[in-house]
PDB file of C-alpha atoms and ligand atoms in Angstrom:
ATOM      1  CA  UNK A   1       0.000   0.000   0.000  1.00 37.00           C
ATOM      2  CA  UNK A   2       1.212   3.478  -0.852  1.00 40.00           C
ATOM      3  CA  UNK A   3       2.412   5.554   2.012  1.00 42.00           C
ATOM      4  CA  UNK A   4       1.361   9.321   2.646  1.00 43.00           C
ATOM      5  CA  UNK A   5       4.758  11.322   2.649  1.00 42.00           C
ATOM      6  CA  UNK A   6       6.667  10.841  -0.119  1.00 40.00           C
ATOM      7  CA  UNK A   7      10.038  10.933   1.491  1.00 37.00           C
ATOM      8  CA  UNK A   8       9.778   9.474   5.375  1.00 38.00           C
ATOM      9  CA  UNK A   9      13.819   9.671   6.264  1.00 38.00           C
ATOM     10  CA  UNK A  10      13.848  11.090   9.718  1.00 39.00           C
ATOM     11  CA  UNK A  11      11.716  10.010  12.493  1.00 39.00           C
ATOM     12  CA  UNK A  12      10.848  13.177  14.570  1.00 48.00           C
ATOM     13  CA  UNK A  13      10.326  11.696  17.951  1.00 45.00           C
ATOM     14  CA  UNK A  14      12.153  13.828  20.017  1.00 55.00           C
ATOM     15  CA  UNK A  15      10.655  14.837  22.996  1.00 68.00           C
ATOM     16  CA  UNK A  16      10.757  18.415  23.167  1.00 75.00           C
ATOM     17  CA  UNK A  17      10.377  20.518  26.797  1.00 77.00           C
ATOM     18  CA  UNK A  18       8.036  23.718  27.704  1.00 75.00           C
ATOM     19  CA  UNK A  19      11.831  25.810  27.555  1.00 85.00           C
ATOM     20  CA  UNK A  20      12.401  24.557  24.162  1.00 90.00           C
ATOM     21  CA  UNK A  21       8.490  25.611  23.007  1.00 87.00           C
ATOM     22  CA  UNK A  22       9.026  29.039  24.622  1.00 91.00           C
ATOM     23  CA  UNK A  23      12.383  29.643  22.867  1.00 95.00           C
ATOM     24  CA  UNK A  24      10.643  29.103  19.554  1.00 96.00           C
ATOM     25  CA  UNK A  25       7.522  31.057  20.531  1.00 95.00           C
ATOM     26  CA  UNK A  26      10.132  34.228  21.381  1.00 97.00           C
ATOM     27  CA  UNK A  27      12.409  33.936  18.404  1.00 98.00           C
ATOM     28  CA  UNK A  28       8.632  33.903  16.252  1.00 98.00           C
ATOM     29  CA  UNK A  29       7.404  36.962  18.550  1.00 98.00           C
ATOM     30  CA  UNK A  30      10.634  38.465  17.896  1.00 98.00           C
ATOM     31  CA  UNK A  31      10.407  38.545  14.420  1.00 98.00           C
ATOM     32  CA  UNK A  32       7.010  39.961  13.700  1.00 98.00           C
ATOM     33  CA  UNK A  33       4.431  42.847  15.221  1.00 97.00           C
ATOM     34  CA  UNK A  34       1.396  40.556  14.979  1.00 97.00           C
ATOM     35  CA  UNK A  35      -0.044  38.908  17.652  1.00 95.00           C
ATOM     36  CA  UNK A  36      -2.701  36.052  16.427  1.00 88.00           C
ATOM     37  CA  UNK A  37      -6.016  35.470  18.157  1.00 86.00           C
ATOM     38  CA  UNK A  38      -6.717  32.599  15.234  1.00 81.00           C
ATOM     39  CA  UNK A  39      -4.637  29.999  14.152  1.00 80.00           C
ATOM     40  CA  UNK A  40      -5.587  27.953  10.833  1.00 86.00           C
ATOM     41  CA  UNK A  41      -3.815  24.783  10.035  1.00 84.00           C
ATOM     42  CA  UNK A  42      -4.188  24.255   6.634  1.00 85.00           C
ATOM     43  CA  UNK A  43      -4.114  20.903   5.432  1.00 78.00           C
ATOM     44  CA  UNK A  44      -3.008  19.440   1.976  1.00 76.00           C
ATOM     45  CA  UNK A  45      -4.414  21.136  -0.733  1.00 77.00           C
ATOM     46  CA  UNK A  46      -4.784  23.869   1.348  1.00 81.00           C
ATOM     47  CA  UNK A  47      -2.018  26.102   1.853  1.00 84.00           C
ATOM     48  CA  UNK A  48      -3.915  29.078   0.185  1.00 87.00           C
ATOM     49  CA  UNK A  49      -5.708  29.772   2.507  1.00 88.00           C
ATOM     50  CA  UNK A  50      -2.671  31.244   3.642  1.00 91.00           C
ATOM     51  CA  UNK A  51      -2.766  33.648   0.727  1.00 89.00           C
ATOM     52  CA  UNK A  52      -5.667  35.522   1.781  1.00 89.00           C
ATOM     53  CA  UNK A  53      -3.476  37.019   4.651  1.00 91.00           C
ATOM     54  CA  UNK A  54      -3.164  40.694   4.380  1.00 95.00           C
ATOM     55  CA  UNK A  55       0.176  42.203   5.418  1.00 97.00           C
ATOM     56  CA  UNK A  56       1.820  39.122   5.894  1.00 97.00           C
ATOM     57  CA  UNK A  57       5.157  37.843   7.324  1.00 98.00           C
ATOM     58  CA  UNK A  58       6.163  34.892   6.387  1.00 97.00           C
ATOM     59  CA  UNK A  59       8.941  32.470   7.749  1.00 98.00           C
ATOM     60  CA  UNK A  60      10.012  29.082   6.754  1.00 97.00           C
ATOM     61  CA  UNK A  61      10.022  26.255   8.890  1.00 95.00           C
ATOM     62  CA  UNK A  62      13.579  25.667   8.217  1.00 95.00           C
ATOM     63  CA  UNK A  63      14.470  29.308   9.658  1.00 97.00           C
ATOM     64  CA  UNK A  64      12.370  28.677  12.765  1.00 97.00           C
ATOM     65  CA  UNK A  65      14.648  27.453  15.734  1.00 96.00           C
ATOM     66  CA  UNK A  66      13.171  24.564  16.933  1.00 93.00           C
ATOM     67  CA  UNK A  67      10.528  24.316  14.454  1.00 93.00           C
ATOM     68  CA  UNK A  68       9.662  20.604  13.229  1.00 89.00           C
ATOM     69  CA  UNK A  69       9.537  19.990   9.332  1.00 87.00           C
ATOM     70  CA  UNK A  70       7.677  19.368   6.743  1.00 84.00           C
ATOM     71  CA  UNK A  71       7.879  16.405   4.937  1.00 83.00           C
ATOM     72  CA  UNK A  72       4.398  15.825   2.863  1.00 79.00           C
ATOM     73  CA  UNK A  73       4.856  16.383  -1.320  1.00 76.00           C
ATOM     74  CA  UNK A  74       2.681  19.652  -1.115  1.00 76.00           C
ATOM     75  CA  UNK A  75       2.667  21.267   2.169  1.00 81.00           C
ATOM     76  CA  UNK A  76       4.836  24.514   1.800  1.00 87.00           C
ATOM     77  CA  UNK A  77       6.393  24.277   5.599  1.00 93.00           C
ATOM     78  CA  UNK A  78       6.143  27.755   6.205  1.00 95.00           C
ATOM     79  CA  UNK A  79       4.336  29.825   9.051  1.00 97.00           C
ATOM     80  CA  UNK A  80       2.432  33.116   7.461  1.00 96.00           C
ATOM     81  CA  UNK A  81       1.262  35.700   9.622  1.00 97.00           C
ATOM     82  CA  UNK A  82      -0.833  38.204   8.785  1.00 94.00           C
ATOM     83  CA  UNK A  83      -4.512  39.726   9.026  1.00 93.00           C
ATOM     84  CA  UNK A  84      -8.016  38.424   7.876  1.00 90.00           C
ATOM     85  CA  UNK A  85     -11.126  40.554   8.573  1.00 88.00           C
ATOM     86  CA  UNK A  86      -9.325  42.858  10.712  1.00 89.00           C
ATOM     87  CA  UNK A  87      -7.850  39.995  12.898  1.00 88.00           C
ATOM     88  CA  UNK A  88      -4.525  39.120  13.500  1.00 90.00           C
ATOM     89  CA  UNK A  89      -4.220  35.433  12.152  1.00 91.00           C
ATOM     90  CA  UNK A  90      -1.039  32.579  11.557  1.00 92.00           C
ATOM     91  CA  UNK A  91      -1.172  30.111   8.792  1.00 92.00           C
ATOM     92  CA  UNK A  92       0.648  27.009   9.247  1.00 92.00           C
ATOM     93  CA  UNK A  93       1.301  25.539   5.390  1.00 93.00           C
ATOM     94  CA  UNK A  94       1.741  22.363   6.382  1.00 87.00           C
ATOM     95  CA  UNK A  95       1.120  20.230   9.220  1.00 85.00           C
ATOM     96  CA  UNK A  96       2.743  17.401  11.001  1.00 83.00           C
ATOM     97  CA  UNK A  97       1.099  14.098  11.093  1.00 80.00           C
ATOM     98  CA  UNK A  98       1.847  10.598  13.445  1.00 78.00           C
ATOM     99  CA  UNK A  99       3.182   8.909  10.096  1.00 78.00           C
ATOM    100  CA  UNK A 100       5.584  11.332  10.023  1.00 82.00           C
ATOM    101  CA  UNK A 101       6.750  10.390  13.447  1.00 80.00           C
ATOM    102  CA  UNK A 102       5.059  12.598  15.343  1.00 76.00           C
ATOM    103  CA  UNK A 103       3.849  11.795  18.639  1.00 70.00           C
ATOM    104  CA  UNK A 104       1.737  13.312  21.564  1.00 68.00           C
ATOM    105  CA  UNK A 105       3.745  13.926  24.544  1.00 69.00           C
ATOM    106  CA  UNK A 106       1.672  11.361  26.692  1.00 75.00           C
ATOM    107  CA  UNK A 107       2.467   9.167  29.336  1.00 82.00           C
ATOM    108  CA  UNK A 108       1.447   6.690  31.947  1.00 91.00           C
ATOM    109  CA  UNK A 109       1.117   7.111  35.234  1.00 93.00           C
ATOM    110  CA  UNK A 110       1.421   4.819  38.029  1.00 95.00           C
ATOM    111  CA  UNK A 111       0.394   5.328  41.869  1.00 94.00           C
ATOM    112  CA  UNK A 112       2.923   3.620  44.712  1.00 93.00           C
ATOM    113  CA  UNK A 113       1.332   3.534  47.898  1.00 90.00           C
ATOM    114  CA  UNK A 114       4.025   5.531  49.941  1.00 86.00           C
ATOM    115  CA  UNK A 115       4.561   6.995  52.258  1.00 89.00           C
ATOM    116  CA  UNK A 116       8.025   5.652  51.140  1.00 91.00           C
ATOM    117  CA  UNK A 117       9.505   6.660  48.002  1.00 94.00           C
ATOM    118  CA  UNK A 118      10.266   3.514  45.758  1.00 94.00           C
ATOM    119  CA  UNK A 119      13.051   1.872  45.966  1.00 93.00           C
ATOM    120  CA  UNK A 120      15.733   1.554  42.802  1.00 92.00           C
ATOM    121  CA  UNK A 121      14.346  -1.537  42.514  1.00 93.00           C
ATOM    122  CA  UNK A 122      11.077  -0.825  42.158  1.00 94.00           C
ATOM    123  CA  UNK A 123      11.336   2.243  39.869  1.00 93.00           C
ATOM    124  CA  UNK A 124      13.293  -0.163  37.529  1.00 94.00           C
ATOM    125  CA  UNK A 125      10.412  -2.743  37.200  1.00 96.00           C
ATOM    126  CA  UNK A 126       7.769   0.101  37.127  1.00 96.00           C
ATOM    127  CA  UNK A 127       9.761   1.195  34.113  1.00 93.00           C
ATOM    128  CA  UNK A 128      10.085  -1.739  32.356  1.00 95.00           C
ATOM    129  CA  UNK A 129       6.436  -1.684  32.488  1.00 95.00           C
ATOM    130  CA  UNK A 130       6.137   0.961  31.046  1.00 93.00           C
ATOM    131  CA  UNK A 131       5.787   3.734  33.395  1.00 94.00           C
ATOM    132  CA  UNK A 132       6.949   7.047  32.650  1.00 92.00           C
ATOM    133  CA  UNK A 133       5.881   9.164  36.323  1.00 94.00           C
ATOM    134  CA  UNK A 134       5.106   7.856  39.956  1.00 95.00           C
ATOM    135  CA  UNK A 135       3.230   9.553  42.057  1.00 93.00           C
ATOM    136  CA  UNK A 136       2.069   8.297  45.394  1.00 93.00           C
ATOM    137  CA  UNK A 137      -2.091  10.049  45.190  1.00 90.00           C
ATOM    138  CA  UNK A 138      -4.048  11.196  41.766  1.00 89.00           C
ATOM    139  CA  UNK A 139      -5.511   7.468  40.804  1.00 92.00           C
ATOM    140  CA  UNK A 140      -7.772   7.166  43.733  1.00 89.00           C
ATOM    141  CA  UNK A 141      -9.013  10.460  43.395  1.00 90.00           C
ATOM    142  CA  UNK A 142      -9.588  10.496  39.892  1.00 91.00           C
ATOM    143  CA  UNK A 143     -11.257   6.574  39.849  1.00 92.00           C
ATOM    144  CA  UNK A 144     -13.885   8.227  42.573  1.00 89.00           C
ATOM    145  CA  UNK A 145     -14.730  11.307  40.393  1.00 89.00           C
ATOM    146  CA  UNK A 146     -14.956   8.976  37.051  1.00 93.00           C
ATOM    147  CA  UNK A 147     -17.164   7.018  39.061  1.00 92.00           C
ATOM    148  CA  UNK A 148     -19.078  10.285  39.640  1.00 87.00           C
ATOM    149  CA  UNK A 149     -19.474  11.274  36.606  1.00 92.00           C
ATOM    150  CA  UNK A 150     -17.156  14.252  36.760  1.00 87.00           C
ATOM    151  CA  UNK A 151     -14.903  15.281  33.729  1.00 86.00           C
ATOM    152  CA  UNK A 152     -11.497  15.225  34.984  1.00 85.00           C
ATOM    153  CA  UNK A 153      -8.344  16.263  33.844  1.00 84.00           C
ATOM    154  CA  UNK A 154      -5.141  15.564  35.641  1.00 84.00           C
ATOM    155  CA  UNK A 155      -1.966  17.430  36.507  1.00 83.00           C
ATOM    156  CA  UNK A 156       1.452  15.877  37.992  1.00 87.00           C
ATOM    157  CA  UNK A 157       4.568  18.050  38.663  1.00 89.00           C
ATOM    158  CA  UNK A 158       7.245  16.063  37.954  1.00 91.00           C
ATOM    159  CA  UNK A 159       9.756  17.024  40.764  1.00 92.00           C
ATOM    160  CA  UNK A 160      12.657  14.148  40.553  1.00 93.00           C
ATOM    161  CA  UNK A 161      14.179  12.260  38.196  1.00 89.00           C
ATOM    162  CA  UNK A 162      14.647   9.141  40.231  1.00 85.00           C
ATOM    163  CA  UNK A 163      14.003   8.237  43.527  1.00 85.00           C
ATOM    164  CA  UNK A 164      17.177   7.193  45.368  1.00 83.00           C
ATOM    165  CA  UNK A 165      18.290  10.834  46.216  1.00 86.00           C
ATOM    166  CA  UNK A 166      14.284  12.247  46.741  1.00 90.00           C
ATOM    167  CA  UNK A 167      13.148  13.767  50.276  1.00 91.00           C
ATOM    168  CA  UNK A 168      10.049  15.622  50.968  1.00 92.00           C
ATOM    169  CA  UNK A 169      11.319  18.964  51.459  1.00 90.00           C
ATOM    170  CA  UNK A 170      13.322  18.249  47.882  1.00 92.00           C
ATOM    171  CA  UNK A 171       9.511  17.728  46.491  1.00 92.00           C
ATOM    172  CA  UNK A 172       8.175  20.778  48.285  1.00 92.00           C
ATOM    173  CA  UNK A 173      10.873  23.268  47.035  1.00 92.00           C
ATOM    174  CA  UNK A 174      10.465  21.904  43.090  1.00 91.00           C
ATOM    175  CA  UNK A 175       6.900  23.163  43.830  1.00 90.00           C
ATOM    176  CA  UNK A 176       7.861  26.307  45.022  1.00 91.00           C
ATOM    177  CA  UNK A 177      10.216  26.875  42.304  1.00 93.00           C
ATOM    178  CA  UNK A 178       7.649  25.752  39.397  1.00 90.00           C
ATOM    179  CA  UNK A 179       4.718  27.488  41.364  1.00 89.00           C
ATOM    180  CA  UNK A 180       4.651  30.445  38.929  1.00 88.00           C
ATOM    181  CA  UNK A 181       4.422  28.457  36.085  1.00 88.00           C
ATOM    182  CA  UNK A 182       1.663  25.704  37.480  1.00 86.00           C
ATOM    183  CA  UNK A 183      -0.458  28.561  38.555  1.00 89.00           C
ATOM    184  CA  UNK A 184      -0.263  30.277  34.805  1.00 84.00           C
ATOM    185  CA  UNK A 185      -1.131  26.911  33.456  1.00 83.00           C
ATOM    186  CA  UNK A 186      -3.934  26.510  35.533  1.00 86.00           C
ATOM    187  CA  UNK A 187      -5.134  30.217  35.199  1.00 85.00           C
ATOM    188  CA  UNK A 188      -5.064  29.762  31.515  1.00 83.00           C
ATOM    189  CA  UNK A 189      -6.884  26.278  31.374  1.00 78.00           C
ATOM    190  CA  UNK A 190      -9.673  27.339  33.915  1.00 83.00           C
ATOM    191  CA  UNK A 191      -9.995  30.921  31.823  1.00 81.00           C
ATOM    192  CA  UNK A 192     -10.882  28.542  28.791  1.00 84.00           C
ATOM    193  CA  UNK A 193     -12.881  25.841  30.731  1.00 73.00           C
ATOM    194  CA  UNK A 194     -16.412  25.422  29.192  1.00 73.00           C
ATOM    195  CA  UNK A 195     -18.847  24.791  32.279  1.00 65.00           C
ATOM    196  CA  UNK A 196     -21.411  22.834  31.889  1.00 65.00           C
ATOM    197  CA  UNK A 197     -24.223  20.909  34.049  1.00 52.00           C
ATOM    198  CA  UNK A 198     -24.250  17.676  32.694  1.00 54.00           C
ATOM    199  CA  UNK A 199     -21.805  16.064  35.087  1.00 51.00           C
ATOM    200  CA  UNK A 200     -21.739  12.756  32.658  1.00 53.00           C
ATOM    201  CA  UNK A 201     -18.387  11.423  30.992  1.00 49.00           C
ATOM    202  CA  UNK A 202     -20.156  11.372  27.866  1.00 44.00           C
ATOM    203  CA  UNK A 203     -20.552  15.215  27.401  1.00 38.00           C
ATOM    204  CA  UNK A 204     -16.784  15.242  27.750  1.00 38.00           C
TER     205      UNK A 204
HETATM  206  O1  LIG B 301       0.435  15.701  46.240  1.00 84.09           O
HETATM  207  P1  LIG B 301       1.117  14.351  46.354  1.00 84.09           P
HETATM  208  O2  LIG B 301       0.689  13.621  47.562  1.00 84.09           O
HETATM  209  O3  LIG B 301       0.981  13.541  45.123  1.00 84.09           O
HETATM  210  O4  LIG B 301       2.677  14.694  46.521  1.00 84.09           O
HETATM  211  C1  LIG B 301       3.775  13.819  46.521  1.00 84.09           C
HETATM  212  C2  LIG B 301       3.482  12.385  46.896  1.00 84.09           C
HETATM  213  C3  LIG B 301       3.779  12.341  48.367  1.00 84.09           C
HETATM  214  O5  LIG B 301       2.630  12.653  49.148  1.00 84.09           O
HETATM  215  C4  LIG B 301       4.778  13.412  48.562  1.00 84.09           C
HETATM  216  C5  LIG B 301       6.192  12.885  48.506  1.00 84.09           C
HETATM  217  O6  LIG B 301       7.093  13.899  48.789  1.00 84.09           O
HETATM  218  O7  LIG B 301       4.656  14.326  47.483  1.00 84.09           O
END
């Protein structure tokens, strides 16, 4: 069976970090005046929607530090800023699929029952299954809301990269340092939360 992108060389897998997102963001921000409020993703075929952009900067995806490729026959690979009805827009020509290597930055959780930290010998078996973060609370809590009904979306701090060298007040001060940047996140998720009533998993 034929494949999608015509020339499929280079995985792009690599995990990239908030720093490494906000670097690209301020070299973009940088570089132009406009400030989007929309953001259009045009797919194959259609890049020209790009075109109806007045006053337009323009960058390639190859100029952006940081910036993944493009690597679909078709899809330009540039970013085009510009405005549309009076409103500052961007124009991604081209787009970045999972067959290009692509991934969501997911992972799996798992809950130890503490209050001890795991030992070596357990964080090596919990990664060999799999497990990407370890946590020691979050599961119970969100297995009783599911079973509520309630939508829920959950947030982990990662505050150690192993557990042989982890104490409490090591955890604590990793939230005091990242406590600016948890609170934005949840400021900015909560500003765009949609309430609604119907407290069923469905309407999620
Ligand atoms: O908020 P939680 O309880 O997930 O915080 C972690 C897990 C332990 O309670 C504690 C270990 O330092 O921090």
């Amino acid at each position: 069976m034929e494949s999608a992108p015509d020339s499929l060389e280079t995985v792009q897998t690599s995990s990239v970090s908030h720093d490494d997102y906000q670097k690209t963001a301020d070299w973009l921000m940088s570089q132009t005046k406009h400030r989007p409020q929309v953001a259009i993703i045009c797919g194959s075929g259609l890049g020209m929607l790009a075109d109806t952009l007045k006053c337009q900067d323009s960058f390639a995806y190859s100029d952006i530090p940081g910036f993944p490729q493009s690597t679909v026959q078709g899809h330009a690979g540039r970013l085009v800023f510009g405005e549309l009805k009076g409103k500052s827009c961007v124009c991604m020509q081209g787009r970045f699929h999972m067959y290009e290597g692509h991934s969501l930055l997911k992972g799996v959780y798992a809950m130890v029952g503490g209050p001890n930290f795991e030992t070596i010998a357990e964080a090596r078996l919990l990664h060999r299954l799999g497990v990407d973060a370890v946590g020691m609370s979050t599961a119970p809590e969100v297995v009783v809301a599911t079973h509520c009904g309630l939508r829920v979306f959950g947030l982990s701090l990662i505050t150690n990269k192993d557990s042989d060298s982890v104490n409490h007040e090591g955890v604590l001060e990793v939230g005091r340092l990242r406590s600016h940047t948890v609170q934005q996140l949840v400021t900015e998720l909560i500003g765009r939360m949609e309430i609604n009533n119907n407290n069923t998993n469905n309407a999620a």
